CSV table of C-alpha atoms in Angstrom, one decimal:
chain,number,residue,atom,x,y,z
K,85,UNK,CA,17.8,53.7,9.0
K,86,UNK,CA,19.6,51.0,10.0
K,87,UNK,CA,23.3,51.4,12.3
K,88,UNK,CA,25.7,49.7,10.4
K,89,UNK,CA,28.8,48.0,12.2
K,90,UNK,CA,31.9,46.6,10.8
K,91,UNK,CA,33.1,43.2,10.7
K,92,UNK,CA,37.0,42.6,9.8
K,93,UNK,CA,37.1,39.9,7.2
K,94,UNK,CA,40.4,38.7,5.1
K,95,UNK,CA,41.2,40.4,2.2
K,96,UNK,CA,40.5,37.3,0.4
K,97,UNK,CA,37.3,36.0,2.1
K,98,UNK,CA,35.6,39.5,1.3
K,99,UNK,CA,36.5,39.7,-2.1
K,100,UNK,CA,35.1,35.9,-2.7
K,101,UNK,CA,32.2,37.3,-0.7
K,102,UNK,CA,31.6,40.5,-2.8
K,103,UNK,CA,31.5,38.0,-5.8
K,104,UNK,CA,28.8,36.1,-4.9
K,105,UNK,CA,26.9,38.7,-3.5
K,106,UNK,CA,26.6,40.1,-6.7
K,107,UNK,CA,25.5,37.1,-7.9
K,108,UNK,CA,22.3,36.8,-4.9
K,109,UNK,CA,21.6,39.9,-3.8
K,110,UNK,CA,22.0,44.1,-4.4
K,111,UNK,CA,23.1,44.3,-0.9
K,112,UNK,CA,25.6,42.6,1.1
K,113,UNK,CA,23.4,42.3,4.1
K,114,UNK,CA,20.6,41.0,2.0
K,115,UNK,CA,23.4,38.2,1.3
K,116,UNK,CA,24.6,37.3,4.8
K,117,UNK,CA,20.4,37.3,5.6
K,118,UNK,CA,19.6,34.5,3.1
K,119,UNK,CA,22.7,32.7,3.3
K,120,UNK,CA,22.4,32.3,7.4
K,121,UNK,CA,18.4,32.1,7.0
K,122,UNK,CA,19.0,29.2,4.1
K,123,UNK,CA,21.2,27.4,6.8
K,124,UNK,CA,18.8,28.0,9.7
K,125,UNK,CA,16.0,26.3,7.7
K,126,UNK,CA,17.3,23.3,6.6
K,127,UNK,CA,18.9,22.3,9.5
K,128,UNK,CA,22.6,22.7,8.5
K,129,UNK,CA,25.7,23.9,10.0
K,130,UNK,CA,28.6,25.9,7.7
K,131,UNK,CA,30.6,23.0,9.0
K,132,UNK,CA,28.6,20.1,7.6
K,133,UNK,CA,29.6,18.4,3.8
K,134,UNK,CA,26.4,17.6,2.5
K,135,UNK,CA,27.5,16.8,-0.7
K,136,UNK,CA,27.4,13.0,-0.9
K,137,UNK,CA,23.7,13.2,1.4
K,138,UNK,CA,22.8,15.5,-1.1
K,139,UNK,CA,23.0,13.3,-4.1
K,140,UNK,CA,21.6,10.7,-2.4
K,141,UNK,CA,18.7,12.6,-1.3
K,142,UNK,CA,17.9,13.2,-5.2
K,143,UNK,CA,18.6,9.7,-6.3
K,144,UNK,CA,16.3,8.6,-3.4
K,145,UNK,CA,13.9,11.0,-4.6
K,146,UNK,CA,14.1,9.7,-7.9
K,147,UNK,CA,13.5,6.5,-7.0
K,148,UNK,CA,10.5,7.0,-5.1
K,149,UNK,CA,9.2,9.1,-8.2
K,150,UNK,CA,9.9,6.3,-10.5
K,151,UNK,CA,8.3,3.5,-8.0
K,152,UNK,CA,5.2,6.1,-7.7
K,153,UNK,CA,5.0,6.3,-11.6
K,154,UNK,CA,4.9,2.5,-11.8
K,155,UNK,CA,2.4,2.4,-9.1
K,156,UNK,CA,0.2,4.1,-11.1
K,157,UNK,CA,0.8,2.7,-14.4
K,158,UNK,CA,0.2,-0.6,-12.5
K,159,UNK,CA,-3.3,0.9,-11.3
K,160,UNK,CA,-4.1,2.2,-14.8
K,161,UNK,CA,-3.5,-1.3,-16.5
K,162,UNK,CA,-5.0,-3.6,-13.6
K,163,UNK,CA,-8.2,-1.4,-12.4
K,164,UNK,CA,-9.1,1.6,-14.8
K,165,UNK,CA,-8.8,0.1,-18.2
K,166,UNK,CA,-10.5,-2.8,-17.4
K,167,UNK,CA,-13.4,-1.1,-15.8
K,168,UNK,CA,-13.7,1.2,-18.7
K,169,UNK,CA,-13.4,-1.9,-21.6
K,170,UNK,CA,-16.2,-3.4,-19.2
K,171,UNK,CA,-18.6,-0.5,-19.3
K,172,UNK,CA,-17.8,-0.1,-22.6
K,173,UNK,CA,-18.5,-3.6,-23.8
K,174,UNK,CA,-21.7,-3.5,-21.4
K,175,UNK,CA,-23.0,-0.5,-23.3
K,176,UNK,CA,-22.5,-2.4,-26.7
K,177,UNK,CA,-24.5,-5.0,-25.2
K,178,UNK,CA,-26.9,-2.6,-24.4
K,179,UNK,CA,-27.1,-0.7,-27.4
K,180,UNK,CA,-27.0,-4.2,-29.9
K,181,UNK,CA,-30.2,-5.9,-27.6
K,182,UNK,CA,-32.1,-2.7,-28.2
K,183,UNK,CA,-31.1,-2.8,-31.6
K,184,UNK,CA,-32.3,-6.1,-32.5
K,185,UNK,CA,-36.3,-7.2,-32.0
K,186,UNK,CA,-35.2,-10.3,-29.9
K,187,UNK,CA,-38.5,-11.6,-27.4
K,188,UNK,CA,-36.8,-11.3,-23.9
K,189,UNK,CA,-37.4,-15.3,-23.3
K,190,UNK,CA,-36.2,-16.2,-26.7
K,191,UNK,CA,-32.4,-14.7,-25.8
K,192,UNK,CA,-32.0,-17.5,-22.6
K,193,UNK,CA,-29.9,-20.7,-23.9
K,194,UNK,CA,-31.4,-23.1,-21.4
K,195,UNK,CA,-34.3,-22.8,-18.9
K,196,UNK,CA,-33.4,-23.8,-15.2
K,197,UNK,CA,-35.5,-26.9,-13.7
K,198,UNK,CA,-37.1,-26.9,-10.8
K,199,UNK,CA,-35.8,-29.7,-9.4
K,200,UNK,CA,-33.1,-31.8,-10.6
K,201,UNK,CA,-35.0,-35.2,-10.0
K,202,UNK,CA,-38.4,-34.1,-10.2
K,203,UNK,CA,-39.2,-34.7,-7.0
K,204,UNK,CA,-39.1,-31.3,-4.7
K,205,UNK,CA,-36.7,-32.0,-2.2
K,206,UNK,CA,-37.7,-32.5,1.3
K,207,UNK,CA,-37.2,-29.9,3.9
K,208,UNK,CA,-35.2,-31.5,7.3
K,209,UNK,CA,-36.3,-29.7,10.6
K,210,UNK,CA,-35.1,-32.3,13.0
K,211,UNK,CA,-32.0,-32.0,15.0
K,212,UNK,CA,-28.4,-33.5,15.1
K,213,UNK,CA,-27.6,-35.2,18.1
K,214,UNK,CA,-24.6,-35.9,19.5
K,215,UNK,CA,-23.4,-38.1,22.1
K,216,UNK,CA,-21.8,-36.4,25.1
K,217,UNK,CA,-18.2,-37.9,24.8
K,218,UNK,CA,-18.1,-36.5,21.2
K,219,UNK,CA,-19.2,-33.3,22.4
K,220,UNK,CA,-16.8,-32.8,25.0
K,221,UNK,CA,-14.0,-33.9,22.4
K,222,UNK,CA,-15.1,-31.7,19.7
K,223,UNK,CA,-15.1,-29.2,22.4
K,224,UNK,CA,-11.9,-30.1,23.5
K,225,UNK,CA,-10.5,-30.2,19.4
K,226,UNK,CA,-12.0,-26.5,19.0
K,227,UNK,CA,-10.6,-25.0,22.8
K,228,UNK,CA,-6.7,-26.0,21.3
K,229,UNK,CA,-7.5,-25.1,17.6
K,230,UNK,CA,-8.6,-21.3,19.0
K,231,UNK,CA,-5.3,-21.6,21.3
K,232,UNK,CA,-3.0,-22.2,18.2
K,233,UNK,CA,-4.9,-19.8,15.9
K,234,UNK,CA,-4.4,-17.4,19.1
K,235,UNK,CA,-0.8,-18.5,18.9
K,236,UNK,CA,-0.2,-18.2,14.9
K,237,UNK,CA,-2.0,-15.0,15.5
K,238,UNK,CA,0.2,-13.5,18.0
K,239,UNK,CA,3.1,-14.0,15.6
K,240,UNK,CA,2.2,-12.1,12.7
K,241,UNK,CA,3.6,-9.0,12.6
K,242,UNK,CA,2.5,-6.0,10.0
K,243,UNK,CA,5.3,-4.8,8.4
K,244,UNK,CA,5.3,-1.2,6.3
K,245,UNK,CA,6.7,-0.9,2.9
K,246,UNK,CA,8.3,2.5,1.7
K,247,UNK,CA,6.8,1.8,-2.0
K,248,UNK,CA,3.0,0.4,-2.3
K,249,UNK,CA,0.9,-1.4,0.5
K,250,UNK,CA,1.5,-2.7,3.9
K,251,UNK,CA,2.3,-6.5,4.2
K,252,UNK,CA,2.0,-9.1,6.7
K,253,UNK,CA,5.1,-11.3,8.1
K,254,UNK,CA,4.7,-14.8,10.2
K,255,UNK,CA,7.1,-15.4,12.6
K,256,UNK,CA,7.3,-18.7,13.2
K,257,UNK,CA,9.6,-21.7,12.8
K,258,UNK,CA,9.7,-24.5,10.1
K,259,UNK,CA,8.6,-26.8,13.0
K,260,UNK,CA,5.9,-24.6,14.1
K,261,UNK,CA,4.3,-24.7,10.6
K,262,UNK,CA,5.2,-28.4,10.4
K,263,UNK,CA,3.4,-29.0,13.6
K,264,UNK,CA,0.2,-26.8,12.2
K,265,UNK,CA,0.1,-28.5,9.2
K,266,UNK,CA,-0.2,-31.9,10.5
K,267,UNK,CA,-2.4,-31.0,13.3
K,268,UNK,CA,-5.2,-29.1,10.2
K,269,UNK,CA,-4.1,-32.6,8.6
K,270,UNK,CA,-5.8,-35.3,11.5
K,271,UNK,CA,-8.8,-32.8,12.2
């Protein structure tokens, strides 16, 4: 058996205490276990008002529930019902064509020609020269387009969303853009 020891507690404290004892537990040591065990747990001290976090816990919670419920309302109506009315208008395809006695070339609208001249088109194996100064400025064009694309790249940032998917921010200045624009622009 366990020792028992007292504790003095006001008059007033114990009888509150005895209360809502009887309401948790049949014993009061029972009580005092949960109660400190409850507060151990989740973190909290006696001393802390958690009354205001509290609420706002469960209206966050709510939210999040009610953004998860659109979430999948919003895959329902943009990916599973229109998968479903497509293998279920496929199979009515299916089931009319076999159906009906139609001859399999009889069902095409239009037969594809060959060539659209009549003439096969010729096959070109030769190869695309280019003078040396044109190279070296193509070359030239390409080294500072992969330097800016390095550049734009360098400035995107991913940025992580509560609710739904990840999404991507650029960080860069009106100018920046201005100046990418017109340089894609004289390529």
């Amino acid at each position: 058996m366990d020792d028992f020891k007292t504790v003095r507690i006001k008059k007033k404290t114990l009888l509150r205490f005895k209360k809502f004892s009887r309401k948790v537990s049949n014993s009061y040591s029972k009580t005092l276990d949960m109660v400190m065990n409850f507060f151990e747990w989740h973190g909290f001290l006696p001393t802390d008002r958690f009354g205001k976090s509290v609420v706002e816990e469960i209206i966050k919670n709510r939210k999040r529930t009610d953004a998860t419920i659109a979430i999948i309302k919003d895959i329902e109506k943009s990916q599973t019902k229109p998968t479903n009315a497509m293998l279920l208008s496929l199979f009515e395809q299916n089931s009319e064509g076999q159906d009906n006695d139609i001859d399999f070339d009889d069902s095409f609208d239009f037969v594809e020609k060959k060539f659209p001249d009549g003439k096969p088109e010729e096959e070109w194996f030769g190869e695309t020269t280019v003078p040396k100064v044109r190279y070296e400025r193509l070359e030239d064009r390409m080294g500072s387009i992969r330097k800016d694309f390095g550049y734009v790249l360098g400035k995107v940032k991913v940025v992580k969303s509560s609710f739904g998917k990840k999404h991507i921010r650029l960080e860069l200045t009106e100018g920046e853009i201005e100046k990418f624009k017109r340089t894609l622009k004289n390529l």
